[in-house]
mmCIF file of C-alpha atoms in Angstrom:
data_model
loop_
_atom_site.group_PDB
_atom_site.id
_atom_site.type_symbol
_atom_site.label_atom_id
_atom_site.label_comp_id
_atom_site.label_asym_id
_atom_site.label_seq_id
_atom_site.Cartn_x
_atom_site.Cartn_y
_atom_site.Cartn_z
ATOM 1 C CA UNK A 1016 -15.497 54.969 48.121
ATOM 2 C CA UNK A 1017 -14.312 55.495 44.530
ATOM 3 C CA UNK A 1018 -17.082 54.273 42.989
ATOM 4 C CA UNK A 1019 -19.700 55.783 45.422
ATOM 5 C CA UNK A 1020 -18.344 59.528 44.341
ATOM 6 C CA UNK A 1021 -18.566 58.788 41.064
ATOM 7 C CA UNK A 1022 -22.259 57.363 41.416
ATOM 8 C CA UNK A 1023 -23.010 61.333 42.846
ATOM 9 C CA UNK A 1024 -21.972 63.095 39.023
ATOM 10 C CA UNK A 1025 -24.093 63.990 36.339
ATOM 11 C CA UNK A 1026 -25.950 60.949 34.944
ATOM 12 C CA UNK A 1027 -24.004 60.673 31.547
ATOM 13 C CA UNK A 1028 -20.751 61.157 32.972
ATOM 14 C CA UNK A 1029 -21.489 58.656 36.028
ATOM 15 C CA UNK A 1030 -22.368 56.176 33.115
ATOM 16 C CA UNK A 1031 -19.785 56.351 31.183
ATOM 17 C CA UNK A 1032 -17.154 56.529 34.507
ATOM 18 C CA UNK A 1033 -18.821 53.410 35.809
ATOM 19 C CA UNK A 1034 -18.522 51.188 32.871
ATOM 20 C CA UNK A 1035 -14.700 52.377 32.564
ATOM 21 C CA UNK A 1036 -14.366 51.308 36.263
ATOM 22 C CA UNK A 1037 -15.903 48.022 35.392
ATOM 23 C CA UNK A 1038 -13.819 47.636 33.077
ATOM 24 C CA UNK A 1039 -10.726 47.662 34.454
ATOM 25 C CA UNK A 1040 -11.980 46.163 37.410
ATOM 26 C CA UNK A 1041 -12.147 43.344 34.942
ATOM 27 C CA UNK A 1042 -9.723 39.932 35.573
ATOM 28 C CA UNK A 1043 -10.725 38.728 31.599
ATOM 29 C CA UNK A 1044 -7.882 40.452 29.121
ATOM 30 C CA UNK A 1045 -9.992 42.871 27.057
ATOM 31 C CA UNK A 1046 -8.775 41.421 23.391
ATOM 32 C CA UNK A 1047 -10.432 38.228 24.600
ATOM 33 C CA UNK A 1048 -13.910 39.265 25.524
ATOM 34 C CA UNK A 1049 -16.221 37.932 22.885
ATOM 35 C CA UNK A 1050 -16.819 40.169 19.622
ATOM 36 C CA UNK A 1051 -18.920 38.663 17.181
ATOM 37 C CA UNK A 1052 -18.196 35.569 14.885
ATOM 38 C CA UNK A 1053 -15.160 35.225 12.998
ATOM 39 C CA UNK A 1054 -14.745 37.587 9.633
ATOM 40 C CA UNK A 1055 -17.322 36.057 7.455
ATOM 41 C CA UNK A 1056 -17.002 37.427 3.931
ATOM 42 C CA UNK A 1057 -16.589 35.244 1.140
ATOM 43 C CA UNK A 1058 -12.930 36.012 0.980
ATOM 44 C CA UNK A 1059 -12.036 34.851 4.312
ATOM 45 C CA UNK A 1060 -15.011 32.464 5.599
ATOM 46 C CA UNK A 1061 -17.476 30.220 3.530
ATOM 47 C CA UNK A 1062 -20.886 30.513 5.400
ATOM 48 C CA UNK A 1063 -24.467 29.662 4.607
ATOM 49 C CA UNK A 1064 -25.085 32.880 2.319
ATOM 50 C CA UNK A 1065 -21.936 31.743 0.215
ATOM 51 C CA UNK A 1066 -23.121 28.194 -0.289
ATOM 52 C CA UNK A 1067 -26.920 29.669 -1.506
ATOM 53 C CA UNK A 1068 -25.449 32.224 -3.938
ATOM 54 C CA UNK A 1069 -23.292 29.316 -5.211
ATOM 55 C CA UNK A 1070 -26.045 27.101 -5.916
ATOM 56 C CA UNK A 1071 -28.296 29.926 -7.269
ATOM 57 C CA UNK A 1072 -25.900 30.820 -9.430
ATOM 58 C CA UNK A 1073 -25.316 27.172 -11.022
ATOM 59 C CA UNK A 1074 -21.454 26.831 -9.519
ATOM 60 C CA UNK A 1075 -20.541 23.274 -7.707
ATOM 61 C CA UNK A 1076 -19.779 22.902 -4.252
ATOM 62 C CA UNK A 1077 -16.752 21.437 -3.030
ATOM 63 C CA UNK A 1078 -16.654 19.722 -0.049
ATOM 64 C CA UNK A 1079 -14.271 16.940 1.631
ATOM 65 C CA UNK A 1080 -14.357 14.594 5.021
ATOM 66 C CA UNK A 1081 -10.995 15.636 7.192
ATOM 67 C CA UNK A 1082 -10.489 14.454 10.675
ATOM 68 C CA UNK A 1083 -7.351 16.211 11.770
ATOM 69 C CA UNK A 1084 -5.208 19.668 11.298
ATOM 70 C CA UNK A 1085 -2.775 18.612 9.106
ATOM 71 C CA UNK A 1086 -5.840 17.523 6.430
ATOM 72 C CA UNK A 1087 -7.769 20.586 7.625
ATOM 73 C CA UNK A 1088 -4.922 23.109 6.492
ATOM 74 C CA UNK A 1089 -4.596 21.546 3.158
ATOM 75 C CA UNK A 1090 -8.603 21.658 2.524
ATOM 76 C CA UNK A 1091 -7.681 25.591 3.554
ATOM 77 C CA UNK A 1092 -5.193 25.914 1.108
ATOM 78 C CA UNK A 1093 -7.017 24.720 -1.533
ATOM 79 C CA UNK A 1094 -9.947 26.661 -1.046
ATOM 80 C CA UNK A 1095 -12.251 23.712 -0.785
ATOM 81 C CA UNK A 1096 -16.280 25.158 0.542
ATOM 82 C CA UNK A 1097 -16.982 23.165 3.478
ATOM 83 C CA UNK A 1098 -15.423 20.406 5.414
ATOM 84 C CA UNK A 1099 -16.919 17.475 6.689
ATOM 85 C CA UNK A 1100 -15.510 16.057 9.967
ATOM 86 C CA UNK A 1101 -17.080 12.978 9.369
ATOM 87 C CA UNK A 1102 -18.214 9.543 11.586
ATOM 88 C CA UNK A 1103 -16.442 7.840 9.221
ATOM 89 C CA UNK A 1104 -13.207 8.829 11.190
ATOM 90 C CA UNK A 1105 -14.142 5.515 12.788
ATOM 91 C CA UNK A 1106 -13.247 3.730 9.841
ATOM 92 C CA UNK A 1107 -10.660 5.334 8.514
ATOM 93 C CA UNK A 1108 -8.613 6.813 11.306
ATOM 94 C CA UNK A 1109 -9.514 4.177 14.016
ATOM 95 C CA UNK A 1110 -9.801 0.831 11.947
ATOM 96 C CA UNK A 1111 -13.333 0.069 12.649
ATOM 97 C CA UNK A 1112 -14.914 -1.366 10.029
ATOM 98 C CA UNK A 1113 -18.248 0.880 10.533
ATOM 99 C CA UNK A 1114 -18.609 4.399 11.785
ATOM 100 C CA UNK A 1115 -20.890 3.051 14.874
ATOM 101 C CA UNK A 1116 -17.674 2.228 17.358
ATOM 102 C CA UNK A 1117 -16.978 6.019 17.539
ATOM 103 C CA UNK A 1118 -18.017 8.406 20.629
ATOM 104 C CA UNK A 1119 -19.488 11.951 20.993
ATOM 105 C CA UNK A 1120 -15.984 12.874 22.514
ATOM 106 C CA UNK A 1121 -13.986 11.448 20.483
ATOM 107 C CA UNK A 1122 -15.714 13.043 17.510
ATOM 108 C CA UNK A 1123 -15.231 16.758 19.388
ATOM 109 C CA UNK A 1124 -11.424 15.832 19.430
ATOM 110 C CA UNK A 1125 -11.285 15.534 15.921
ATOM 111 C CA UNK A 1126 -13.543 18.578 15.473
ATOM 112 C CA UNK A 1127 -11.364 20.567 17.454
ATOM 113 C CA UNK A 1128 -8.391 19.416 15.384
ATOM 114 C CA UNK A 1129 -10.311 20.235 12.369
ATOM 115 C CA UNK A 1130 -11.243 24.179 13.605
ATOM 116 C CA UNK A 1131 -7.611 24.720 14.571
ATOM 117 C CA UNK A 1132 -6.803 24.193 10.960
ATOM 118 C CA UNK A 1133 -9.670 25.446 8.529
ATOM 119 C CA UNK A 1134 -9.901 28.790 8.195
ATOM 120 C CA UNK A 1135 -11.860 29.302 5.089
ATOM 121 C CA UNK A 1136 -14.226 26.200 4.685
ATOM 122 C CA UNK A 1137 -17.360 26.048 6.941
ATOM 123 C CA UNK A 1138 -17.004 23.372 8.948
ATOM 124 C CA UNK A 1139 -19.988 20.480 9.480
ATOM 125 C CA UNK A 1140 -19.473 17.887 12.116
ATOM 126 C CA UNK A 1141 -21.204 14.507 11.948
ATOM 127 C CA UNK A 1142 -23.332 13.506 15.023
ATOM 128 C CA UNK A 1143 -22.305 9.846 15.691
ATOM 129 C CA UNK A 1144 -24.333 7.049 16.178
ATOM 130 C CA UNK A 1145 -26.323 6.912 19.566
ATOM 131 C CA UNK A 1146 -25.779 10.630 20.542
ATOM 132 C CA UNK A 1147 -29.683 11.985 18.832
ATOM 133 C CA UNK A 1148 -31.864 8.983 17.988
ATOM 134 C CA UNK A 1149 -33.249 9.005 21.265
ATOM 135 C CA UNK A 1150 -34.882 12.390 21.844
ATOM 136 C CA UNK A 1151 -35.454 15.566 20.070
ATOM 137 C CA UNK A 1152 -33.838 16.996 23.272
ATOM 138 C CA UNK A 1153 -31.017 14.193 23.102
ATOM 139 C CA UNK A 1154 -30.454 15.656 19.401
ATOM 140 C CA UNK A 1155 -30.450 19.047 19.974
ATOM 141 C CA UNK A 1156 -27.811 18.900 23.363
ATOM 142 C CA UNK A 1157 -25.400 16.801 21.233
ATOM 143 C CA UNK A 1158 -25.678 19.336 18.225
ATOM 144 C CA UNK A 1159 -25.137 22.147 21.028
ATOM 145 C CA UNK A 1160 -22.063 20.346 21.952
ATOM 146 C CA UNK A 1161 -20.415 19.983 18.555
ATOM 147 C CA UNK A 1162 -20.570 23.681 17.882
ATOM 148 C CA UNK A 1163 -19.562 24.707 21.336
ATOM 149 C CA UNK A 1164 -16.873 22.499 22.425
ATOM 150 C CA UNK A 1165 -16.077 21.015 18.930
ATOM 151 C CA UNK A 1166 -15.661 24.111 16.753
ATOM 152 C CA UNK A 1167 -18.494 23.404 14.013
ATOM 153 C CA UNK A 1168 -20.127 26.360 12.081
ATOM 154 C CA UNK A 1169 -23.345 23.348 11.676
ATOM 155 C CA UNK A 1170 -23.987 19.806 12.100
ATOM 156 C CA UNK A 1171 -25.002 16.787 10.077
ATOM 157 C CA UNK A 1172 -27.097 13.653 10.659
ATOM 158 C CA UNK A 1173 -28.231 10.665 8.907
ATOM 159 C CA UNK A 1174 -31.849 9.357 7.858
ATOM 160 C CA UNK A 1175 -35.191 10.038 7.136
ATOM 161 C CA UNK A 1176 -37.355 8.327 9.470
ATOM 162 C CA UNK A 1177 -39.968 10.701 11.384
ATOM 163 C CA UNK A 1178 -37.704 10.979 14.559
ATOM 164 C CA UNK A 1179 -34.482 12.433 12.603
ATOM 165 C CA UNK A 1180 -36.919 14.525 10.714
ATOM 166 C CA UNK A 1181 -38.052 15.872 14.259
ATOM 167 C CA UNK A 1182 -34.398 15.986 15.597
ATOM 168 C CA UNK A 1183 -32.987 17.953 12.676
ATOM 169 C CA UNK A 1184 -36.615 20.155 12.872
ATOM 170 C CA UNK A 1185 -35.621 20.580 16.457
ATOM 171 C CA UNK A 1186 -31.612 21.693 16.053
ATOM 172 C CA UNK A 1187 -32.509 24.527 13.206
ATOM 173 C CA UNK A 1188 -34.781 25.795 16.021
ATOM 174 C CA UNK A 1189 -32.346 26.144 18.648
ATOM 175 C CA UNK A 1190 -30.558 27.797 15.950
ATOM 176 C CA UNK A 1191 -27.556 25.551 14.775
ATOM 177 C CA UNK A 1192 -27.470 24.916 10.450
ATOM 178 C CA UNK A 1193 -28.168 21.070 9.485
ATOM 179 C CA UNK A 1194 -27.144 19.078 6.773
ATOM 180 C CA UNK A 1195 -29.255 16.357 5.641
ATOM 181 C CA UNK A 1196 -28.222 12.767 4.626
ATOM 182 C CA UNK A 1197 -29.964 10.440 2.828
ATOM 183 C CA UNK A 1198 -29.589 7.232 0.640
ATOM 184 C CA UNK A 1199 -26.979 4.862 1.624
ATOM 185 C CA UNK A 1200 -27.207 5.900 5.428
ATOM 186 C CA UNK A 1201 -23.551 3.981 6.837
ATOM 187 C CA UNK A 1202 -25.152 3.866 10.715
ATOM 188 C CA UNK A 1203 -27.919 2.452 9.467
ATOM 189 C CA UNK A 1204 -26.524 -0.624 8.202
ATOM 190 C CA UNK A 1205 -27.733 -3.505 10.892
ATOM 191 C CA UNK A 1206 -31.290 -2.595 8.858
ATOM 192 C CA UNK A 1207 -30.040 -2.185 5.577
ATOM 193 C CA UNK A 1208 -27.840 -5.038 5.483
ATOM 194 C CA UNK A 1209 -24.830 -3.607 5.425
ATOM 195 C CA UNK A 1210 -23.262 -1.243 3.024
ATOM 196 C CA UNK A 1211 -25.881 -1.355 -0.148
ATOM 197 C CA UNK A 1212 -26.851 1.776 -2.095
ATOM 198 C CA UNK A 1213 -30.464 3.104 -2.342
ATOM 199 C CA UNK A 1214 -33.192 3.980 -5.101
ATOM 200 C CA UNK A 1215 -32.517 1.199 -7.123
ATOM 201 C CA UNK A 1216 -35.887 0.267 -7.584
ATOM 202 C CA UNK A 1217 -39.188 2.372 -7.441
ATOM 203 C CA UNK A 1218 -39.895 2.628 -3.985
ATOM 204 C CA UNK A 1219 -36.482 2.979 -2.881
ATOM 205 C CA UNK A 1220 -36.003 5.869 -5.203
ATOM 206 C CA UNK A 1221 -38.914 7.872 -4.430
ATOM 207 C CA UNK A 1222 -38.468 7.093 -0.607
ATOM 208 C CA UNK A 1223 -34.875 8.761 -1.491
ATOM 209 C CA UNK A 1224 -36.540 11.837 -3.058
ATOM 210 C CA UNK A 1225 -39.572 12.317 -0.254
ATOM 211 C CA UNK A 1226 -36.860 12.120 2.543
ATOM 212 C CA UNK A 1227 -35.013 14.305 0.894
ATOM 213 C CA UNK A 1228 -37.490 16.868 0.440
ATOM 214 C CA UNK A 1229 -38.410 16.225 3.955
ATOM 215 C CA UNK A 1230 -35.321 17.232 5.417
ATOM 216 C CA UNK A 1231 -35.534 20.443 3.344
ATOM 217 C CA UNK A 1232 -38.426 21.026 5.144
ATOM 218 C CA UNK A 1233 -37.076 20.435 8.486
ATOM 219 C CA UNK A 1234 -35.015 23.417 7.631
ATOM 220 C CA UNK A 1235 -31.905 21.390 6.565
ATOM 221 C CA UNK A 1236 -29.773 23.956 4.153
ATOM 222 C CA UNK A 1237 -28.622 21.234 2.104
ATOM 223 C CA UNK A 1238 -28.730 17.257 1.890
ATOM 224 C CA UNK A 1239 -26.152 14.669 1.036
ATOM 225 C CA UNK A 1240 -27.029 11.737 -1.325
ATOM 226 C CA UNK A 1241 -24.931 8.563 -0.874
ATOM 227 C CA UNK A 1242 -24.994 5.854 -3.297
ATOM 228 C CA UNK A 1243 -27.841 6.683 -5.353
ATOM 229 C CA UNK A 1244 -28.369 6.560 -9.166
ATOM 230 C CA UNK A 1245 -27.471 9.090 -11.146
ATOM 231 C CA UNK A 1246 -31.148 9.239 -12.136
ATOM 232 C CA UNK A 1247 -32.653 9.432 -8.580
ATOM 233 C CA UNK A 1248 -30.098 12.078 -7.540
ATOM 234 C CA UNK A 1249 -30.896 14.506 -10.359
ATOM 235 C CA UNK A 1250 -34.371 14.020 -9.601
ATOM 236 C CA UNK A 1251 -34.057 14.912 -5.957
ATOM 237 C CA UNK A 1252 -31.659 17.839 -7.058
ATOM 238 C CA UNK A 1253 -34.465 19.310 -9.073
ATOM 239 C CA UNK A 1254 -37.457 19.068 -6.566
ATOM 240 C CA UNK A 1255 -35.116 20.913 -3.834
ATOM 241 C CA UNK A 1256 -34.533 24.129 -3.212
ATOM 242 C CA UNK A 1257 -31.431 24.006 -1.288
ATOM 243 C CA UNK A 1258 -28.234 22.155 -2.455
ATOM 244 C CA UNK A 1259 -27.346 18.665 -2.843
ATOM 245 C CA UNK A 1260 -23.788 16.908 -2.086
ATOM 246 C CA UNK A 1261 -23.494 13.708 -3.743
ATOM 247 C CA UNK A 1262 -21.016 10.983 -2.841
ATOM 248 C CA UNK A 1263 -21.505 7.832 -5.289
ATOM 249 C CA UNK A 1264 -24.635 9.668 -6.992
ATOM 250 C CA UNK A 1265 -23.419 10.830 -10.192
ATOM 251 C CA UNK A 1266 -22.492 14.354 -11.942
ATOM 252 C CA UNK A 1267 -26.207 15.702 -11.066
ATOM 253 C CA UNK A 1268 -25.943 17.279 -7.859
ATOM 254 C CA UNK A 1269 -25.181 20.586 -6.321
ATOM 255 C CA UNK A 1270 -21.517 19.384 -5.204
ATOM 256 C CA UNK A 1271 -19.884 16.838 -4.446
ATOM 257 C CA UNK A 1272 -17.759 15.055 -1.414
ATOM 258 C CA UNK A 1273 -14.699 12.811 -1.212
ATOM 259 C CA UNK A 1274 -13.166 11.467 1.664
ATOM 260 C CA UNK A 1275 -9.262 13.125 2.150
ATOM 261 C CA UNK A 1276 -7.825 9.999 2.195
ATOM 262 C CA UNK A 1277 -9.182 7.992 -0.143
ATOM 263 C CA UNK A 1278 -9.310 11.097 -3.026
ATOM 264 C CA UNK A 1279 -5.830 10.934 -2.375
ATOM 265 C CA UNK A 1280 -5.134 7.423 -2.446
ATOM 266 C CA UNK A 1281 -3.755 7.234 0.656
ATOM 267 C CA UNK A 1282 -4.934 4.332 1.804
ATOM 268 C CA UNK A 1283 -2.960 1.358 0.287
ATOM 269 C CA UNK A 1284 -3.219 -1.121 3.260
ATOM 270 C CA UNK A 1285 -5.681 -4.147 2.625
ATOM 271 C CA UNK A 1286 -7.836 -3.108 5.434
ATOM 272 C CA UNK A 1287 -8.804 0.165 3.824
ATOM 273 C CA UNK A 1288 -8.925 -1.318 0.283
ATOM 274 C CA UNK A 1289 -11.946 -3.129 1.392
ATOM 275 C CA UNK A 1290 -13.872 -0.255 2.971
ATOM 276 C CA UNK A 1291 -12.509 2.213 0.061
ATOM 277 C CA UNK A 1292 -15.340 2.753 -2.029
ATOM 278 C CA UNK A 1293 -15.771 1.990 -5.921
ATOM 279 C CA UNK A 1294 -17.239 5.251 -6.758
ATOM 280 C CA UNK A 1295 -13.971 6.964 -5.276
ATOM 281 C CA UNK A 1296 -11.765 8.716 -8.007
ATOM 282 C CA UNK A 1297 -8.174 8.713 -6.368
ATOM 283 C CA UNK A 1298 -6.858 12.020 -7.693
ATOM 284 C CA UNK A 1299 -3.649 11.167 -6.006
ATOM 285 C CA UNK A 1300 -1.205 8.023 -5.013
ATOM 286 C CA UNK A 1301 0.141 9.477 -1.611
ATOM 287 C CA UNK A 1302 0.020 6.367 -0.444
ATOM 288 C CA UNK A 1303 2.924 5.192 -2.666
ATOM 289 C CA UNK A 1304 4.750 7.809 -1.604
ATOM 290 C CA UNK A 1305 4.389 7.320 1.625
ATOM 291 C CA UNK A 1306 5.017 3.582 1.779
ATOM 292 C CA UNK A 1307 8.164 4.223 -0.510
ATOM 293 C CA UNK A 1308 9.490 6.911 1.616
ATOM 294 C CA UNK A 1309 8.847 5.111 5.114
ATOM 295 C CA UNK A 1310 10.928 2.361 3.161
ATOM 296 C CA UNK A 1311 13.926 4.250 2.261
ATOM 297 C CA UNK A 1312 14.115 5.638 5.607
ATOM 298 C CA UNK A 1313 14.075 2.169 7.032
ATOM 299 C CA UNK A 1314 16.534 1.438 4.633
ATOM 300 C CA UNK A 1315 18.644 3.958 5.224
ATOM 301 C CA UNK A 1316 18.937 3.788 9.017
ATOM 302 C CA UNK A 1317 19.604 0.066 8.789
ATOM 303 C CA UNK A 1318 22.655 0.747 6.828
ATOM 304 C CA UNK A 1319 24.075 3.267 8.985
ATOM 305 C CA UNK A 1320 23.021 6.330 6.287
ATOM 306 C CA UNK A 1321 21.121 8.145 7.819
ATOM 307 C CA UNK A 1322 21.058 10.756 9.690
ATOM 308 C CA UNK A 1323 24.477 12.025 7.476
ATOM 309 C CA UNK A 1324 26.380 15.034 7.808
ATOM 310 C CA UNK A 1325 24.078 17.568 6.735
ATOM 311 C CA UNK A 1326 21.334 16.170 9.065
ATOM 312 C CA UNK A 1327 24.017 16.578 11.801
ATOM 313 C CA UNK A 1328 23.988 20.458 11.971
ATOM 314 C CA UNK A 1329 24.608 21.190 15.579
ATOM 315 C CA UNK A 1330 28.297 21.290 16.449
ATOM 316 C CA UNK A 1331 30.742 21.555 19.578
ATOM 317 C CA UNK A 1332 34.199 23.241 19.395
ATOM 318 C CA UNK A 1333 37.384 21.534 19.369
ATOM 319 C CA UNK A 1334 38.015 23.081 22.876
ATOM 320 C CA UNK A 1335 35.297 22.622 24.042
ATOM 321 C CA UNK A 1336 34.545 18.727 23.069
ATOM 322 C CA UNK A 1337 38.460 18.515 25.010
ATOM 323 C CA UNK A 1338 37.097 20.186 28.001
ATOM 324 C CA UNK A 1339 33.762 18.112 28.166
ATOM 325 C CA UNK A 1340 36.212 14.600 27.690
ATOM 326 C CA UNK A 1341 38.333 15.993 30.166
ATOM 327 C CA UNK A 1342 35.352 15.995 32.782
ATOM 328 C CA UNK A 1343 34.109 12.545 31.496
ATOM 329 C CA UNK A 1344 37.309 10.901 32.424
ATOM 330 C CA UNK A 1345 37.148 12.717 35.757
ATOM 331 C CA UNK A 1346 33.521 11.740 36.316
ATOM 332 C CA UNK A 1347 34.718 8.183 35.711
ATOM 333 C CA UNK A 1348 32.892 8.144 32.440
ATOM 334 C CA UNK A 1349 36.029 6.695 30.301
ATOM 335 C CA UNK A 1350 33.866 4.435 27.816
ATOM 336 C CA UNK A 1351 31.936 7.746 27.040
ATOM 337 C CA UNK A 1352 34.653 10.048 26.369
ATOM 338 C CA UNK A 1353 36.440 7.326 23.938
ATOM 339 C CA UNK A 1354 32.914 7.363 22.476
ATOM 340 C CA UNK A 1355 32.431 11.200 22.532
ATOM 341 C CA UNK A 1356 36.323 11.325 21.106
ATOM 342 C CA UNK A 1357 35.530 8.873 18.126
ATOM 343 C CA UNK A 1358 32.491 10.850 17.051
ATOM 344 C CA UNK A 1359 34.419 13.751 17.244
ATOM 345 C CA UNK A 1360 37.253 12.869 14.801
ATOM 346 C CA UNK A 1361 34.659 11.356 12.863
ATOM 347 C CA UNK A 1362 32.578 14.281 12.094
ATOM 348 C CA UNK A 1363 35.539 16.317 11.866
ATOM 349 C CA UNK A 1364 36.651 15.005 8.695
ATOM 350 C CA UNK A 1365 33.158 15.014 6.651
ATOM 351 C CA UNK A 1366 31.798 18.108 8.982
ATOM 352 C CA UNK A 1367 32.961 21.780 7.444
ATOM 353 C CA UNK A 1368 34.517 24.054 10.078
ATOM 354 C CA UNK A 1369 31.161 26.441 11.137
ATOM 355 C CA UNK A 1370 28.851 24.457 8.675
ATOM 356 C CA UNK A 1371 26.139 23.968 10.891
ATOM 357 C CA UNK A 1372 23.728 26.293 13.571
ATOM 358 C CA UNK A 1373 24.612 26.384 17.032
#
């Protein structure tokens, strides 16, 4: 009846009563009723109008391939523009040695990861092999899904044959940002033979140019060039109007991109040295330093060293480690509570008294 008598006062009032009602008729928590996007400025999110007035104003784009949180936060840390949860997650987090094995839902699962931890970049998730060559409509549901279950702020595919052209025309239309990618095109390589770079001769290298200009006009905001020349990618650079990323195409682009492993030299095993590419400056050996540490800690536990007694911080009470042997030897438990007794009198002597946290 409450809402009946309210429906009978004056016509602002009843408005304004009505939504309240609604309101807290509502079961959904009112902080978590959608707002808006996240804070876009510059300061706290890289978006599309960030990238542009970068490349209008001559400054280099950053970007880097991450597949997980922990690589995410560190991209967010350093303030890197955009990052790329790339297909090639197949390769380099799942062994594969091409970026076809891996799925549409395995690809949101890094994406997720990815959003949970990158704050600042804006965030581009590759659609994987077999998820939009079929259909314009094929494309534009898969794109759909990386932004709304994965995370993404846009989406990025490879080629430049007329049906990606169509598919990425398609996707900007139902309103979701694409990135181009052209030149060496890694889930295209049962036609190209496997991993070879492009525009090395005259047909190849205007083909390289044309599709990239095509993709611009699909309404791509910006297109990657993979293993180009130097030549070919400065030439596609100039007849653009939107940026390029180069990755094995020389100094001449709009930005560049690494992968997060292999920039930081992670990778040391032989499998990855064979799929790491040549162009790839390792700006780091964390590889090293992680084979050396995983060896010292081997080490270490082998020989009894580890964990010591400061990485034995929680502590029991004289009285109280007698009580608990005390019901050991009651519960029948005898071999424990010599045990429990030994460890006692053992970290006593190398343990100070109220040295470590409860």
């Amino acid at each position: 009846m409450a809402i009946f008598n309210i429906m009978r006062k004056p016509s602002v009032f009843r408005c304004c009563s009505v939504l309240g009602l609604i309101k807290r008729m509502s079961n959904v928590p009112e902080n978590t009723v959608y707002g808006g996007p996240k804070p876009q400025t510059p300061d706290q999110r890289v978006t599309l109008t960030h990238l542009r007035k970068k490349y209008r104003n001559g400054e280099p784009i950053t970007v880097v391939t991450a597949y997980d949180y922990p690589s995410a936060v560190h991209l967010d840390t350093a303030g890197i523009d955009v990052c790329l949860v790339g297909d090639s997650a197949a390769m380099v987090v799942h062994g594969h040695d091409t970026t076809l094995p891996i799925t549409l839902d395995e690809m949101l699962v890094h994406c997720r990861a990815v959003a949970r931890g990158a704050t600042r970049p804006l965030i581009v998730g590759d659609l994987p092999f077999g998820t939009y060559e079929s259909s314009a409509q094929q494309a534009v549901d898969t794109a759909v899904r990386i932004l709304k279950e994965g995370g993404m702020d846009a989406i990025k595919l490879e080629g430049g044959a007329p049906s990606r052209i169509t598919a990425a025309k398609a996707i900007v239309e139902a309103g979701i940002a694409v990135m181009g990618h052209v030149g060496l095109t890694p889930q295209a390589i049962s036609v190209l033979g496997g991993f070879r770079p492009q525009g090395k001769n005259v047909a190849s290298a205007i083909k390289v140019v044309e599709t990239a200009v095509a993709l611009q006009e699909a309404g791509c905001f910006s297109v990657v060039l993979e293993c180009v020349p130097a030549p070919v990618a400065a030439a596609a650079t100039s007849a653009l109007r939107v940026p390029t990323i180069g990755i094995g195409a020389g100094p001449f682009c709009s930005g560049q991109v690494l992968v997060y492993h292999d920039l930081l030299g992670m990778m040391q095993h032989p499998h990855h040295a064979k799929v790491t590419p040549k162009f790839c400056k390792q700006f780091g050996r964390i590889g090293e330093a992680i084979n050396k540490a995983l060896s010292e800690y081997k080490e270490e536990v082998t020989n009894s060293l580890f964990p010591g007694p400061s990485h034995s911080p929680y502590e029991i009470s004289a009285s109280d480690v007698a009580g608990f042997l005390n019901e050991l030897r009651q519960l029948g438990f005898d071999k424990a509570a010599s045990a429990a007794a030994e460890a006692a009198e053992k970290m006593a002597k190398v343990v100070p008294p109220n040295g470590g946290d409860d």
